[in-house]
Amino acid sequence: MDDVIIARALHVLAVVIWIGGVAVVAMVVLPALRRGDLGSNRLQVFEAIERRFAWHARIATVIVGLTGFYMTQRLDLWDRFRSGEFWWMHAMVCVWLLFTLLLFVAEPLVLHRRFHARALAAPDAAFAWLQRAHWLLLALSLITVLGAVAGSQGLSLP
Ligand code: HEM
């Protein structure tokens, strides 16, 4: 079962890089940008940070998905998706799907352009919206992490 142990280690490592990055953006970068602590050109700074982080997040998302489905197949855990008791398995797949769509489809095709235009027209409102969106994604991710760690150790969660 060494392969499953390695898959689990890579799964958690990629989750840490990805969700940790979302936490830094939501808790540190966006509040600092909104207060003007990182200079007056908020849009330029945000896009420079986001351009770099998006690739880390994309690679991490792929690793999380591959290792997650690998473990599900190797341990034959598909039945869990039929039971509400394993809500955290559903949550992992939902969070993964949401970010995959955001990072690979919505952001490059629509969101980037739309946010750029909104931030030029009404920067305060655009950055306030962006921060709310990041907090929502972070909250969903953290609930999923808590559920997955506790649930995979056998704790029965509501
Ligand atoms: C395609 C999506 C995913 C699949 C198929 C998947 C699958 C799995 C599986 C099978 C396990 C092992 C469960 C067990 O040992 O009982 C696991 C563990 C875990 N997953 Fe996922 N996962 C996915 C996405 C995610 C996401 C998006 C996160 C974080 C937001 C996440 C966080 C975790 C954590 C923290 C563990 C527990 C590791 C441990 O404590 O040993 N997973 N995942």
CSV table of C-alpha atoms and ligand atoms in Angstrom, one decimal:
chain,number,residue,atom,x,y,z
A,1,MET,CA,0.0,0.0,0.0
A,2,ASP,CA,3.0,2.3,-0.3
A,3,ASP,CA,1.5,3.8,-3.5
A,4,VAL,CA,-1.6,4.9,-1.5
A,5,ILE,CA,0.6,6.4,1.2
A,6,ILE,CA,2.5,8.3,-1.4
A,7,ALA,CA,-0.7,9.5,-3.1
A,8,ARG,CA,-2.1,10.7,0.2
A,9,ALA,CA,1.1,12.6,1.0
A,10,LEU,CA,1.1,14.3,-2.4
A,11,HIS,CA,-2.6,15.0,-2.1
A,12,VAL,CA,-2.2,16.8,1.2
A,13,LEU,CA,1.0,18.6,0.0
A,14,ALA,CA,-0.9,20.0,-3.0
A,15,VAL,CA,-3.9,20.9,-0.8
A,16,VAL,CA,-1.5,22.9,1.5
A,17,ILE,CA,0.0,24.8,-1.4
A,18,TRP,CA,-3.3,25.5,-3.1
A,19,ILE,CA,-5.6,26.4,-0.1
A,20,GLY,CA,-2.7,28.0,1.7
A,21,GLY,CA,-2.3,30.4,-1.3
A,22,VAL,CA,-6.1,31.1,-1.3
A,23,ALA,CA,-5.8,32.0,2.5
A,24,VAL,CA,-2.9,34.4,1.9
A,25,VAL,CA,-4.7,36.1,-0.9
A,26,ALA,CA,-8.0,36.4,1.2
A,27,MET,CA,-6.4,37.3,4.5
A,28,VAL,CA,-3.3,39.3,3.6
A,29,VAL,CA,-3.0,40.4,-0.1
A,30,LEU,CA,-6.5,41.7,-0.7
A,31,PRO,CA,-6.9,43.6,2.7
A,32,ALA,CA,-3.5,45.2,2.1
A,33,LEU,CA,-4.3,46.1,-1.5
A,34,ARG,CA,-7.7,47.6,-0.5
A,35,ARG,CA,-6.0,49.8,2.2
A,36,GLY,CA,-3.5,51.0,-0.4
A,37,ASP,CA,-0.5,49.4,1.5
A,38,LEU,CA,0.9,48.0,-1.7
A,39,GLY,CA,0.9,51.2,-3.7
A,40,SER,CA,-1.7,53.1,-5.6
A,41,ASN,CA,-1.9,50.8,-8.7
A,42,ARG,CA,-3.9,48.1,-7.0
A,43,LEU,CA,-5.0,46.4,-10.3
A,44,GLN,CA,-1.4,46.1,-11.6
A,45,VAL,CA,-0.2,44.6,-8.3
A,46,PHE,CA,-3.1,42.2,-8.0
A,47,GLU,CA,-2.7,41.0,-11.6
A,48,ALA,CA,1.0,40.4,-11.1
A,49,ILE,CA,0.4,38.3,-7.9
A,50,GLU,CA,-2.5,36.5,-9.4
A,51,ARG,CA,-0.7,35.6,-12.6
A,52,ARG,CA,2.0,33.8,-10.7
A,53,PHE,CA,-0.3,32.2,-8.1
A,54,ALA,CA,-2.8,31.0,-10.8
A,55,TRP,CA,-0.2,28.6,-12.2
A,56,HIS,CA,0.7,27.2,-8.7
A,57,ALA,CA,-3.0,26.7,-8.0
A,58,ARG,CA,-3.6,25.0,-11.4
A,59,ILE,CA,-0.8,22.5,-11.0
A,60,ALA,CA,-1.8,21.8,-7.4
A,61,THR,CA,-5.4,21.3,-8.5
A,62,VAL,CA,-4.4,18.7,-11.1
A,63,ILE,CA,-2.2,16.8,-8.5
A,64,VAL,CA,-5.1,16.9,-5.9
A,65,GLY,CA,-7.5,15.5,-8.5
A,66,LEU,CA,-5.2,12.8,-9.8
A,67,THR,CA,-4.2,11.6,-6.3
A,68,GLY,CA,-7.7,11.9,-5.0
A,69,PHE,CA,-9.3,9.7,-7.7
A,70,TYR,CA,-6.3,7.3,-7.5
A,71,MET,CA,-6.9,6.8,-3.8
A,72,THR,CA,-10.7,6.4,-4.4
A,73,GLN,CA,-10.0,3.7,-7.0
A,74,ARG,CA,-7.3,1.8,-5.2
A,75,LEU,CA,-9.2,1.8,-1.9
A,76,ASP,CA,-12.5,1.2,-3.7
A,77,LEU,CA,-14.2,4.1,-1.9
A,78,TRP,CA,-16.8,4.8,-4.7
A,79,ASP,CA,-19.6,3.6,-2.4
A,80,ARG,CA,-19.0,6.5,-0.1
A,81,PHE,CA,-20.5,8.8,-2.7
A,82,ARG,CA,-23.9,7.1,-2.1
A,83,SER,CA,-23.9,8.0,1.6
A,84,GLY,CA,-24.5,11.4,3.3
A,85,GLU,CA,-22.3,10.3,6.2
A,86,PHE,CA,-19.4,10.8,3.8
A,87,TRP,CA,-20.4,14.4,2.9
A,88,TRP,CA,-16.7,15.4,3.1
A,89,MET,CA,-16.0,13.1,0.1
A,90,HIS,CA,-18.7,15.0,-1.8
A,91,ALA,CA,-17.3,18.3,-0.5
A,92,MET,CA,-13.8,17.4,-1.8
A,93,VAL,CA,-15.0,16.7,-5.3
A,94,CYS,CA,-17.3,19.8,-5.3
A,95,VAL,CA,-14.5,22.2,-4.1
A,96,TRP,CA,-12.1,20.6,-6.7
A,97,LEU,CA,-14.7,21.0,-9.5
A,98,LEU,CA,-15.4,24.6,-8.5
A,99,PHE,CA,-11.7,25.6,-8.5
A,100,THR,CA,-11.0,23.6,-11.7
A,101,LEU,CA,-13.8,25.5,-13.5
A,102,LEU,CA,-12.6,28.8,-12.1
A,103,LEU,CA,-8.9,28.3,-12.8
A,104,PHE,CA,-9.1,26.6,-16.2
A,105,VAL,CA,-12.3,28.0,-17.8
A,106,ALA,CA,-13.9,31.0,-16.1
A,107,GLU,CA,-10.8,33.0,-15.1
A,108,PRO,CA,-8.9,32.9,-18.4
A,109,LEU,CA,-12.0,33.2,-20.6
A,110,VAL,CA,-14.3,35.6,-18.7
A,111,LEU,CA,-13.4,36.6,-15.2
A,112,HIS,CA,-10.0,38.2,-15.9
A,113,ARG,CA,-11.4,40.5,-18.5
A,114,ARG,CA,-14.5,41.3,-16.6
A,115,PHE,CA,-12.7,42.1,-13.3
A,116,HIS,CA,-10.1,44.2,-15.2
A,117,ALA,CA,-12.9,46.4,-16.6
A,118,ARG,CA,-14.8,46.6,-13.3
A,119,ALA,CA,-11.7,47.5,-11.4
A,120,LEU,CA,-11.0,50.4,-13.8
A,121,ALA,CA,-14.6,51.7,-13.6
A,122,ALA,CA,-15.3,51.2,-9.9
A,123,PRO,CA,-12.1,49.9,-8.1
A,124,ASP,CA,-13.5,49.9,-4.5
A,125,ALA,CA,-16.5,47.9,-5.3
A,126,ALA,CA,-14.6,45.5,-7.6
A,127,PHE,CA,-12.0,44.8,-4.9
A,128,ALA,CA,-14.6,44.5,-2.2
A,129,TRP,CA,-16.4,41.9,-4.3
A,130,LEU,CA,-13.2,40.0,-5.0
A,131,GLN,CA,-12.4,39.8,-1.3
A,132,ARG,CA,-15.9,38.4,-0.5
A,133,ALA,CA,-15.5,35.8,-3.3
A,134,HIS,CA,-12.1,34.7,-1.9
A,135,TRP,CA,-13.5,34.5,1.6
A,136,LEU,CA,-16.3,32.3,0.4
A,137,LEU,CA,-13.9,30.0,-1.5
A,138,LEU,CA,-11.6,29.8,1.5
A,139,ALA,CA,-14.5,29.0,3.9
A,140,LEU,CA,-15.7,26.2,1.7
A,141,SER,CA,-12.2,24.8,1.4
A,142,LEU,CA,-11.4,25.0,5.1
A,143,ILE,CA,-14.7,23.2,6.0
A,144,THR,CA,-13.7,20.5,3.5
A,145,VAL,CA,-10.2,20.2,4.9
A,146,LEU,CA,-11.6,19.8,8.5
A,147,GLY,CA,-14.2,17.3,7.3
A,148,ALA,CA,-11.7,15.3,5.3
A,149,VAL,CA,-9.0,15.0,8.0
A,150,ALA,CA,-11.5,14.2,10.8
A,151,GLY,CA,-13.7,11.9,8.5
A,152,SER,CA,-10.8,9.9,7.1
A,153,GLN,CA,-9.7,9.2,10.7
A,154,GLY,CA,-13.1,7.7,11.4
A,155,LEU,CA,-14.8,10.6,13.2
A,156,SER,CA,-18.5,10.6,12.4
A,157,LEU,CA,-19.5,14.1,11.5
A,158,PRO,CA,-23.0,15.6,11.4
B,1,HEM,C1,-11.2,15.2,-7.1
B,1,HEM,C2,-11.3,15.6,-5.9
B,1,HEM,C3,-10.9,14.8,-4.7
B,1,HEM,C4,-10.9,13.4,-4.5
B,1,HEM,C5,-11.4,12.3,-5.4
B,1,HEM,C6,-10.4,13.2,-3.2
B,1,HEM,C7,-10.2,12.0,-2.6
B,1,HEM,C8,-9.7,11.7,-1.3
B,1,HEM,C9,-9.5,10.4,-0.7
B,1,HEM,C10,-10.0,9.1,-1.3
B,1,HEM,C11,-9.0,10.6,0.5
B,1,HEM,C12,-8.6,9.5,1.5
B,1,HEM,C13,-9.8,9.3,2.4
B,1,HEM,C14,-9.6,8.2,3.4
B,1,HEM,O1,-8.5,7.8,3.7
B,1,HEM,O2,-10.6,7.8,4.0
B,1,HEM,C15,-8.7,12.1,0.7
B,1,HEM,C16,-8.2,12.6,1.8
B,1,HEM,C17,-8.1,14.0,2.0
B,1,HEM,N1,-8.4,15.0,1.1
B,1,HEM,FE1,-9.2,14.7,-0.8
B,1,HEM,N2,-10.0,14.4,-2.6
B,1,HEM,C18,-10.3,15.4,-3.5
B,1,HEM,C19,-10.1,16.8,-3.4
B,1,HEM,C20,-9.7,17.3,-2.2
B,1,HEM,C21,-9.8,18.8,-1.9
B,1,HEM,C22,-10.2,19.8,-2.9
B,1,HEM,C23,-9.3,19.0,-0.7
B,1,HEM,C24,-9.1,20.2,0.1
B,1,HEM,C25,-9.9,21.3,0.0
B,1,HEM,C26,-9.0,17.7,-0.1
B,1,HEM,C27,-8.5,17.4,1.1
B,1,HEM,C28,-8.2,16.2,1.7
B,1,HEM,C29,-7.7,16.0,3.0
B,1,HEM,C30,-7.2,17.1,4.0
B,1,HEM,C31,-7.6,14.6,3.2
B,1,HEM,C32,-7.2,13.9,4.5
B,1,HEM,C33,-5.8,13.4,4.5
B,1,HEM,C34,-5.5,12.7,5.8
B,1,HEM,O3,-5.7,13.2,6.8
B,1,HEM,O4,-4.9,11.6,5.7
B,1,HEM,N3,-9.2,16.7,-1.1
B,1,HEM,N4,-9.2,12.7,-0.5
